[in-house]
PDB file of C-alpha atoms in Angstrom:
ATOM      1  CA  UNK A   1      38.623  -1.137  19.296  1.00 83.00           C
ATOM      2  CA  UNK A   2      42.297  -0.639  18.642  1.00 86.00           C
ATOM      3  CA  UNK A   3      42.714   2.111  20.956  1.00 93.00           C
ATOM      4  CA  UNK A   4      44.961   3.853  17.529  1.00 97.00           C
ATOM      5  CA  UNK A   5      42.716   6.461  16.502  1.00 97.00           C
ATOM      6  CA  UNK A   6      43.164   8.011  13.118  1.00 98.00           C
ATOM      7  CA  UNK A   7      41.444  11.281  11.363  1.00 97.00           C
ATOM      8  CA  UNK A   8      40.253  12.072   8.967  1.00 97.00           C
ATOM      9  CA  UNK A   9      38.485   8.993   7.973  1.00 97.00           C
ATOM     10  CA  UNK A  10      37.993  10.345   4.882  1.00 97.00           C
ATOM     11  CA  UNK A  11      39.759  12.476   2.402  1.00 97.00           C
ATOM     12  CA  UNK A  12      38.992  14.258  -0.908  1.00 97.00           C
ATOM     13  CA  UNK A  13      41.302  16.037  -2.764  1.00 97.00           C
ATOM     14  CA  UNK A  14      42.759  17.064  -6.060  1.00 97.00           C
ATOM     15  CA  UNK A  15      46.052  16.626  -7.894  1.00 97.00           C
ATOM     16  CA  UNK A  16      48.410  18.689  -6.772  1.00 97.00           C
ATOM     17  CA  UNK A  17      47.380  19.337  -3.820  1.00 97.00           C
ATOM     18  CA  UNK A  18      48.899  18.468   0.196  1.00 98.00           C
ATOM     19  CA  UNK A  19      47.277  16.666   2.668  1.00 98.00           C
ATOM     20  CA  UNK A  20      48.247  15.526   6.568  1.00 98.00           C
ATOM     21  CA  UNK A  21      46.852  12.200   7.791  1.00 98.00           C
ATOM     22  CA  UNK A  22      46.602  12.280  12.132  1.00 98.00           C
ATOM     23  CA  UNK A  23      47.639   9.193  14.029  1.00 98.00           C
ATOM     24  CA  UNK A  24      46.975   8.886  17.980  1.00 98.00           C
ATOM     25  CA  UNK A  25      48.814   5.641  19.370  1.00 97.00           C
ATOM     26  CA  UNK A  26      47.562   3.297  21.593  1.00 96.00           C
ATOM     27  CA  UNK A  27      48.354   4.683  25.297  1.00 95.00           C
ATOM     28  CA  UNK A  28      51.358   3.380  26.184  1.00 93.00           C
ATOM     29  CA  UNK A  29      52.937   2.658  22.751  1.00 95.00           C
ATOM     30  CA  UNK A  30      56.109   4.391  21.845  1.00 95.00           C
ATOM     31  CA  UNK A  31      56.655   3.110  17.965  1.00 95.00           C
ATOM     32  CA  UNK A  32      54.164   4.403  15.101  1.00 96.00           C
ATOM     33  CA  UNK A  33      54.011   2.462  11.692  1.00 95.00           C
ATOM     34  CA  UNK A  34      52.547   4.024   8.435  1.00 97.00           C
ATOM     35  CA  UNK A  35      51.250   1.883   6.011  1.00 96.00           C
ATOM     36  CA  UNK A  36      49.840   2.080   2.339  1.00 97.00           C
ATOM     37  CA  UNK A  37      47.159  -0.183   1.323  1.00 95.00           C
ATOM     38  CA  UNK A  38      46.288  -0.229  -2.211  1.00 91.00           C
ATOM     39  CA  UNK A  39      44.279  -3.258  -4.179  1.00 83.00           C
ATOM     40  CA  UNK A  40      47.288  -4.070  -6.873  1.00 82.00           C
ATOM     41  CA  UNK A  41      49.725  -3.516  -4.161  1.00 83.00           C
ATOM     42  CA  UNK A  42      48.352  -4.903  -1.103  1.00 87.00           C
ATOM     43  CA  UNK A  43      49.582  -3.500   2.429  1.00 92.00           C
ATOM     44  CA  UNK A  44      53.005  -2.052   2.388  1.00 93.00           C
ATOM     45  CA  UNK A  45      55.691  -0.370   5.015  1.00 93.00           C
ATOM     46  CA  UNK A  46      56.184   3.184   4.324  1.00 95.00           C
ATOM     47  CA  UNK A  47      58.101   4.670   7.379  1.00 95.00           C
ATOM     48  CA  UNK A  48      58.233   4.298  11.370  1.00 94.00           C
ATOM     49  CA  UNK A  49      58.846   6.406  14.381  1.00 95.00           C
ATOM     50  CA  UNK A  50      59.355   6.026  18.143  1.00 95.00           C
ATOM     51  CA  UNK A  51      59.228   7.866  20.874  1.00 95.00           C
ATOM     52  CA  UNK A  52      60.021  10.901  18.423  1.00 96.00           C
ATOM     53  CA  UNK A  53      63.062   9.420  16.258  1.00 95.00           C
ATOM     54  CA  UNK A  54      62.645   8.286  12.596  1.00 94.00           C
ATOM     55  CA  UNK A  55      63.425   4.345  12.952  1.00 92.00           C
ATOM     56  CA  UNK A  56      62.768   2.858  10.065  1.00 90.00           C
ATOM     57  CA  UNK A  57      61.592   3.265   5.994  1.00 92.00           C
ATOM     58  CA  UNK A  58      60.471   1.410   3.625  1.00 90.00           C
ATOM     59  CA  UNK A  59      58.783   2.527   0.248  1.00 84.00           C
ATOM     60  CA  UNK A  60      58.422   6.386   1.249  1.00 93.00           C
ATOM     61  CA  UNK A  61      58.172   8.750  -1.535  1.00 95.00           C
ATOM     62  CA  UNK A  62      60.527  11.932  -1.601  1.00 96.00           C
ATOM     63  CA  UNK A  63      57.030  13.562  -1.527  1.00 97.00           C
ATOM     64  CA  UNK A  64      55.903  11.775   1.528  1.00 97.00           C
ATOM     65  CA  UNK A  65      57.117  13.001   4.753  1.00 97.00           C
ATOM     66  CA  UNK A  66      56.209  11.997   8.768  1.00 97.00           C
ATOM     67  CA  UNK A  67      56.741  12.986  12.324  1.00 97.00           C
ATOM     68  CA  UNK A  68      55.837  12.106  15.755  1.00 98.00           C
ATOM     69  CA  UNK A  69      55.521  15.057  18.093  1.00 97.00           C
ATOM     70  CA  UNK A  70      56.343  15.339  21.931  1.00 96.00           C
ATOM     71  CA  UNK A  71      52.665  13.766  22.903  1.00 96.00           C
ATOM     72  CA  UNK A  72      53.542  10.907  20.402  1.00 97.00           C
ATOM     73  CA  UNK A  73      50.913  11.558  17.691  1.00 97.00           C
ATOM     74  CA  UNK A  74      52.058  11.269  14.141  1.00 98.00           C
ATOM     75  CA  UNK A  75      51.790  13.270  11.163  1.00 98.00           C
ATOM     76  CA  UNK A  76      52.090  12.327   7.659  1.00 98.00           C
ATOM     77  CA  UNK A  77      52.006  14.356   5.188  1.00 98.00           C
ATOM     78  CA  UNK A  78      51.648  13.782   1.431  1.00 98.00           C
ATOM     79  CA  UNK A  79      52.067  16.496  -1.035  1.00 97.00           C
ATOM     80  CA  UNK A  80      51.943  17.047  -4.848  1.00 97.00           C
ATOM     81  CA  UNK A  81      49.717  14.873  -4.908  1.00 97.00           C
ATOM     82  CA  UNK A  82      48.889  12.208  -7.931  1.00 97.00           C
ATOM     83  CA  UNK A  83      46.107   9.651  -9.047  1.00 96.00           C
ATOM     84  CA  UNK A  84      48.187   6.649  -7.930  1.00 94.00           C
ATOM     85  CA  UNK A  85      48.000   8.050  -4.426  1.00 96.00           C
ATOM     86  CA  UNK A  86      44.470   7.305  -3.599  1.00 96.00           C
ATOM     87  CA  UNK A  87      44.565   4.213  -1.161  1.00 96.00           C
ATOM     88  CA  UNK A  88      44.032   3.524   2.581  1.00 97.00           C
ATOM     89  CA  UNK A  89      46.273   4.535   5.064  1.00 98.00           C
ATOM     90  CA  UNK A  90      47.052   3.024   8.103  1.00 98.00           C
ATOM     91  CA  UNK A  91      48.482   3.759  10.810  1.00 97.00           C
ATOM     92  CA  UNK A  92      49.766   1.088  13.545  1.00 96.00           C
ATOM     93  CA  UNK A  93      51.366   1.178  17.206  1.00 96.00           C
ATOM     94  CA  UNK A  94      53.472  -0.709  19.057  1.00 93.00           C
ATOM     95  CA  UNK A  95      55.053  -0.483  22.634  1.00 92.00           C
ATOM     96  CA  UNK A  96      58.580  -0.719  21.814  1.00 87.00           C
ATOM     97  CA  UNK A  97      60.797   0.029  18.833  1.00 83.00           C
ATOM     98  CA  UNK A  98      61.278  -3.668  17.575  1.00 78.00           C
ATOM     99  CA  UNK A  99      59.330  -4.989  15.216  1.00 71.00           C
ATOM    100  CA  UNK A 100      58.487  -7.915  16.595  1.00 72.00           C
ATOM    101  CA  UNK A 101      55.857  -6.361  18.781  1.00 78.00           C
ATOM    102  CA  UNK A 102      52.556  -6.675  18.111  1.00 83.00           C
ATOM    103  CA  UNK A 103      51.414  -3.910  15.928  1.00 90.00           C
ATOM    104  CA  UNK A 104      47.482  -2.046  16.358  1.00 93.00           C
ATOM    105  CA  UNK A 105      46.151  -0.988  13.374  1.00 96.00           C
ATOM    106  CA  UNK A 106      44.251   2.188  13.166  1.00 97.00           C
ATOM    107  CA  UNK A 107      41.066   2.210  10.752  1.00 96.00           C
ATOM    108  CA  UNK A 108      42.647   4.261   8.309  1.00 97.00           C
ATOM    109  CA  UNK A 109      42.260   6.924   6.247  1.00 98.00           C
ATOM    110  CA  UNK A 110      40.675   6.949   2.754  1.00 97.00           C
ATOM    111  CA  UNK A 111      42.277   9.062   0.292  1.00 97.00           C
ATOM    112  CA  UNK A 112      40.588  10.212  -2.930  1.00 97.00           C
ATOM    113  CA  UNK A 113      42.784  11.618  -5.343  1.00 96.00           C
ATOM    114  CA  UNK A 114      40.748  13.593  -8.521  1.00 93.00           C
TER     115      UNK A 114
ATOM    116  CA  UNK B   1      57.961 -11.812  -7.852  1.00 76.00           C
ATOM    117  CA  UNK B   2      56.778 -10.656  -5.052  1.00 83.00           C
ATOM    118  CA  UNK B   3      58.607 -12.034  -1.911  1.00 90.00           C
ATOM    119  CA  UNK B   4      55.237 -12.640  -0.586  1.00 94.00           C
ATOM    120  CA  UNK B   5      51.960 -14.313  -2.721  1.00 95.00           C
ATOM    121  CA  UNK B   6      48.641 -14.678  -1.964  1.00 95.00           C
ATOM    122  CA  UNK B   7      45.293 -15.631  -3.925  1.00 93.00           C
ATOM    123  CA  UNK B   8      43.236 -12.573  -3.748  1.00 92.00           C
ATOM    124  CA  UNK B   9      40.197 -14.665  -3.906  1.00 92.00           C
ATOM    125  CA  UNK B  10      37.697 -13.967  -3.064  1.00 95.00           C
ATOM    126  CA  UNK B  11      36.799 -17.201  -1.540  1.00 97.00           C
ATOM    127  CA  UNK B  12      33.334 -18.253  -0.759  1.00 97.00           C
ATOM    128  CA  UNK B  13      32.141 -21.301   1.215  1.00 97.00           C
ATOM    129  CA  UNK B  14      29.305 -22.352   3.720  1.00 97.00           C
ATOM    130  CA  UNK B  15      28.971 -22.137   6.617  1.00 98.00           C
ATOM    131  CA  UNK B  16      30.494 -24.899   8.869  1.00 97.00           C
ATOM    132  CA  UNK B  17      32.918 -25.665   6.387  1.00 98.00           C
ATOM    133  CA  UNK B  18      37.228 -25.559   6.829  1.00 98.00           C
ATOM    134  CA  UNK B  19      38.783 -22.712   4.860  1.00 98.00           C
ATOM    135  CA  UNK B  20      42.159 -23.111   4.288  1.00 97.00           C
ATOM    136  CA  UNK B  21      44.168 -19.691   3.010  1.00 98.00           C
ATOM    137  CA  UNK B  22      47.079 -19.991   1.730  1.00 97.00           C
ATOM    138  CA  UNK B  23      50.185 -17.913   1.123  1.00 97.00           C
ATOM    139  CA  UNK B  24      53.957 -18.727  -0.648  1.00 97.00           C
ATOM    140  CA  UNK B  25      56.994 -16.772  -0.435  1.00 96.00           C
ATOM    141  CA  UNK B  26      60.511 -16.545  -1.854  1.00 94.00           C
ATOM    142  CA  UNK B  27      62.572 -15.321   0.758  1.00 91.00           C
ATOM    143  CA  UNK B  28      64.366 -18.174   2.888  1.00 90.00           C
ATOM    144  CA  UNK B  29      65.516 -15.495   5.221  1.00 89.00           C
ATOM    145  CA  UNK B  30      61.890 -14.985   7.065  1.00 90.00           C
ATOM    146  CA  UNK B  31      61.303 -16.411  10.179  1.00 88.00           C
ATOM    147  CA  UNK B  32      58.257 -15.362  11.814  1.00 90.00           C
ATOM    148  CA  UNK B  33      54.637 -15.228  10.379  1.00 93.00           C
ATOM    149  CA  UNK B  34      51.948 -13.783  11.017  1.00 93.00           C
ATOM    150  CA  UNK B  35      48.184 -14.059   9.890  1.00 96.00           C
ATOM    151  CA  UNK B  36      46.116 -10.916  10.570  1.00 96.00           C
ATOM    152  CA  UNK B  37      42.511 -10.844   9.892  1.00 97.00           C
ATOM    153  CA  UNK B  38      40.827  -7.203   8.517  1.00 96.00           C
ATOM    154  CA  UNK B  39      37.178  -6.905   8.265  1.00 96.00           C
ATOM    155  CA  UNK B  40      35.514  -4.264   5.611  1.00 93.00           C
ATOM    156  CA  UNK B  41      36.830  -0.429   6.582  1.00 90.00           C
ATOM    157  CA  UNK B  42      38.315  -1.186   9.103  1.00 94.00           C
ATOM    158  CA  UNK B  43      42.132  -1.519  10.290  1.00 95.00           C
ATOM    159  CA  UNK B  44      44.363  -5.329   9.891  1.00 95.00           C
ATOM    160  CA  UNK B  45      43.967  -7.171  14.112  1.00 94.00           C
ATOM    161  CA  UNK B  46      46.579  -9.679  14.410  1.00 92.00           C
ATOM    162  CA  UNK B  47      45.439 -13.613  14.619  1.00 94.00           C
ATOM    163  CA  UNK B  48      47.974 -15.951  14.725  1.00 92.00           C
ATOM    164  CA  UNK B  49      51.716 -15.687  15.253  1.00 90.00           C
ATOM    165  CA  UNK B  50      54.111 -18.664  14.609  1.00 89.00           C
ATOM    166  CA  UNK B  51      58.163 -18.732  15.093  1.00 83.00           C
ATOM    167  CA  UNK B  52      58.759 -22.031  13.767  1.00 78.00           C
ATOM    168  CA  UNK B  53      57.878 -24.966  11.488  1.00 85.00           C
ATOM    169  CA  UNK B  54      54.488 -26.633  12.391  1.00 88.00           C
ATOM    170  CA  UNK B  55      51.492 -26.146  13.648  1.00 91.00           C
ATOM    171  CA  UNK B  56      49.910 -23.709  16.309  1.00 93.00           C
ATOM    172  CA  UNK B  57      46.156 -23.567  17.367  1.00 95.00           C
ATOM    173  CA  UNK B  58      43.950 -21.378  18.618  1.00 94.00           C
ATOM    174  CA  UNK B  59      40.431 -22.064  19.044  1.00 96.00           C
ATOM    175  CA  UNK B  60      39.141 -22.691  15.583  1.00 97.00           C
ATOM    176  CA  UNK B  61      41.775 -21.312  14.233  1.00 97.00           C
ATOM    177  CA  UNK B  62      45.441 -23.221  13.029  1.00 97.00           C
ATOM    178  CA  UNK B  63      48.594 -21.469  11.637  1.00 96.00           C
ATOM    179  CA  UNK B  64      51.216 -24.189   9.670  1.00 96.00           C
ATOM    180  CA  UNK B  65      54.168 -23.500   8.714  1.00 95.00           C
ATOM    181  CA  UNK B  66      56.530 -24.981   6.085  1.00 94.00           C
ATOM    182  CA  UNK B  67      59.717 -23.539   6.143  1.00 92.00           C
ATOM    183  CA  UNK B  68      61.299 -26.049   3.048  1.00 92.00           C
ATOM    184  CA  UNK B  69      58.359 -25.444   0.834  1.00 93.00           C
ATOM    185  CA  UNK B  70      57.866 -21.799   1.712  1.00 94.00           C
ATOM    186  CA  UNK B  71      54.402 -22.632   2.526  1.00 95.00           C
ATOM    187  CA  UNK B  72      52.014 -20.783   4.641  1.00 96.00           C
ATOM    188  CA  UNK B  73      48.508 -21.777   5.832  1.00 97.00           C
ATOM    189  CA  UNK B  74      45.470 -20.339   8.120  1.00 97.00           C
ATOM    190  CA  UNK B  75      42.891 -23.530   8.429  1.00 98.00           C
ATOM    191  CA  UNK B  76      39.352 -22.176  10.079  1.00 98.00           C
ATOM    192  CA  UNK B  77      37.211 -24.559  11.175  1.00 98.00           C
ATOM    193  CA  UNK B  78      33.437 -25.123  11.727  1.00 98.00           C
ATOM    194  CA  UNK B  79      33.955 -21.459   9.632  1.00 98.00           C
ATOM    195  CA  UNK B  80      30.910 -18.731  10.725  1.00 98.00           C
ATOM    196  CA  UNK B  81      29.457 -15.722   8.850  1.00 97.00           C
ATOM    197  CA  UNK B  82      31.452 -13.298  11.226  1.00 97.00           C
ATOM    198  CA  UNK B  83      34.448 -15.030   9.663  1.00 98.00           C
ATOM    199  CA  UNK B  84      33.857 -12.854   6.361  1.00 98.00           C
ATOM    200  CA  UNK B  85      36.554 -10.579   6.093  1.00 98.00           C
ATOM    201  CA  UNK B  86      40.023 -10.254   4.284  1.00 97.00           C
ATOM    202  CA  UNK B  87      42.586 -12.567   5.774  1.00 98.00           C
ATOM    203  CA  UNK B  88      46.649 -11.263   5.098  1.00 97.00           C
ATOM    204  CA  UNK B  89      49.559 -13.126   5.550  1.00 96.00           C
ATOM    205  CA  UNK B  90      52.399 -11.681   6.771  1.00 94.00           C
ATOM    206  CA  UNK B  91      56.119 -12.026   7.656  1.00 92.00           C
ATOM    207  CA  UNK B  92      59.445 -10.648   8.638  1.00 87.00           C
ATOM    208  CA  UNK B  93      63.154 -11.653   9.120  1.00 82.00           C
ATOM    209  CA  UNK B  94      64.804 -10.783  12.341  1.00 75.00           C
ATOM    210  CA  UNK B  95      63.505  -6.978  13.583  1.00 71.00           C
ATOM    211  CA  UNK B  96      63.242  -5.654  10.047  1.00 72.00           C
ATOM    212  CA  UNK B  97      60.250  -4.911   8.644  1.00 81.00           C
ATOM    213  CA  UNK B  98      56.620  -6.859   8.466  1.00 88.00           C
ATOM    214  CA  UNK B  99      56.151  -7.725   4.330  1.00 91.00           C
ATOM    215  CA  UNK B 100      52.526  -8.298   3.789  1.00 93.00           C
ATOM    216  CA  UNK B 101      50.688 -10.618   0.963  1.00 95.00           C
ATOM    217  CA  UNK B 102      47.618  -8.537  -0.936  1.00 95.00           C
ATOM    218  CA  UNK B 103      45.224 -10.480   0.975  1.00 95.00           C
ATOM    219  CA  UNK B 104      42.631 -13.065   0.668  1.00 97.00           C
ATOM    220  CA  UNK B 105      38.896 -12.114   0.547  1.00 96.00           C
ATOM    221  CA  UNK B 106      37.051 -14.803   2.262  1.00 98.00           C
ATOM    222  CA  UNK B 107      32.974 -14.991   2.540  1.00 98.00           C
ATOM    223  CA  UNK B 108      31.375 -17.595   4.712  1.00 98.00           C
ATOM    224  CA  UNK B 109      27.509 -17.933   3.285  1.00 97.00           C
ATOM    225  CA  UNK B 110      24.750 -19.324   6.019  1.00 96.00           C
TER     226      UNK B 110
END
């Protein structure tokens, strides 16, 4: 066990619609990852936070959006939502802001898209 | 080109055997690797974590690294059934940001 925590596990929705993914860190980490995982595209880096700041982003859509809240939880939220978007979603915690910290991998999310 | 490749597999063998998984990449610029094992619906746990060129071990479990050929490896040895899961390179260049390969899908048969 982790000790990230991640809900719902699963997700069914249609096109068009919005959804919001809910990441709990690890106690004690300060830094939440988001991550994509698709089978063509493998696992990929779509935004971070710590300790409540947007810190980094990598292949975020405009529709995509995150935060992390007071109590360090995370949010992200997709909306208008399309086919292509069905994939896992992880999300991962670290203690400190650097990246070169050992992330923890939540169990994701399944997304459905149909 | 992906900066980062890696067989998808998937990759069966028997038990007791040495895997080796493999992964290439075309940026000179990374400088830390990482191997991260993820077993069927669930989340990626880190494995192995290597700085330099060479070789690190842990248990049955080495990391090499080949910085001039852009070369990864994970070697398991005396490989088990629990092994069976999807093993990902991965990799990043100062404090940016982890790049991950698609992942190799390994099965160890008794």
């Amino acid at each position: 066990d982790s000790g990230v925590t991640q809900t719902p596990k699963h997700l069914i929705t249609a096109t068009g619609q919005r959804v919001t993914l809910r990441c709990s860190p690890r106690s004690g980490d300060l830094s939440v990852y988001w991550y994509q995982q698709s089978l063509d595209q493998g696992l990929q880096f779509l935004i971070q936070y710590y300790n409540g700041e947007e810190r980094a982003k990598g292949n975020i859509l405009e529709r995509f959006s995150a935060q992390q809240f007071p109590d360090l939880h995370s949010e992200l939220n997709l909306s208008s939502l399309e086919l292509g978007d069905s994939a896992l979603y992880f999300c991962a915690s670290s203690v400190g802001e650097r990246s070169d910290q050992p992330q923890h991998f939540g169990d994701g999310t399944r997304l459905s898209i149909l | 080109q992906k900066e980062v490749e890696q067989d998808p597999g998937p990759l069966s063998v028997p038990e007791g055997a040495i895997v080796s998984l493999n992964c290439t990449y075309s940026n000179s610029a990374f400088q830390y690797f990482m191997w991260y094992r993820q077993y069927s619906r669930k989340g990626p746990e880190l494995l192995m974590y290597t700085y330099s060129s060479g070789n690190k071990e842990d248990g049955r479990f080495t990391a090499q690294v080949d910085k001039s050929s852009k070369y990864i490896s994970l070697f398991i040895r005396d490989s088990q059934p629990s092994d069976s899961a999807t093993y990902l390179c991965a990799m990043r260049m100062g404090y940016q940001k982890v790049t991950f390969g698609i992942g190799t899908k390994l099965q160890v048969i008794p």
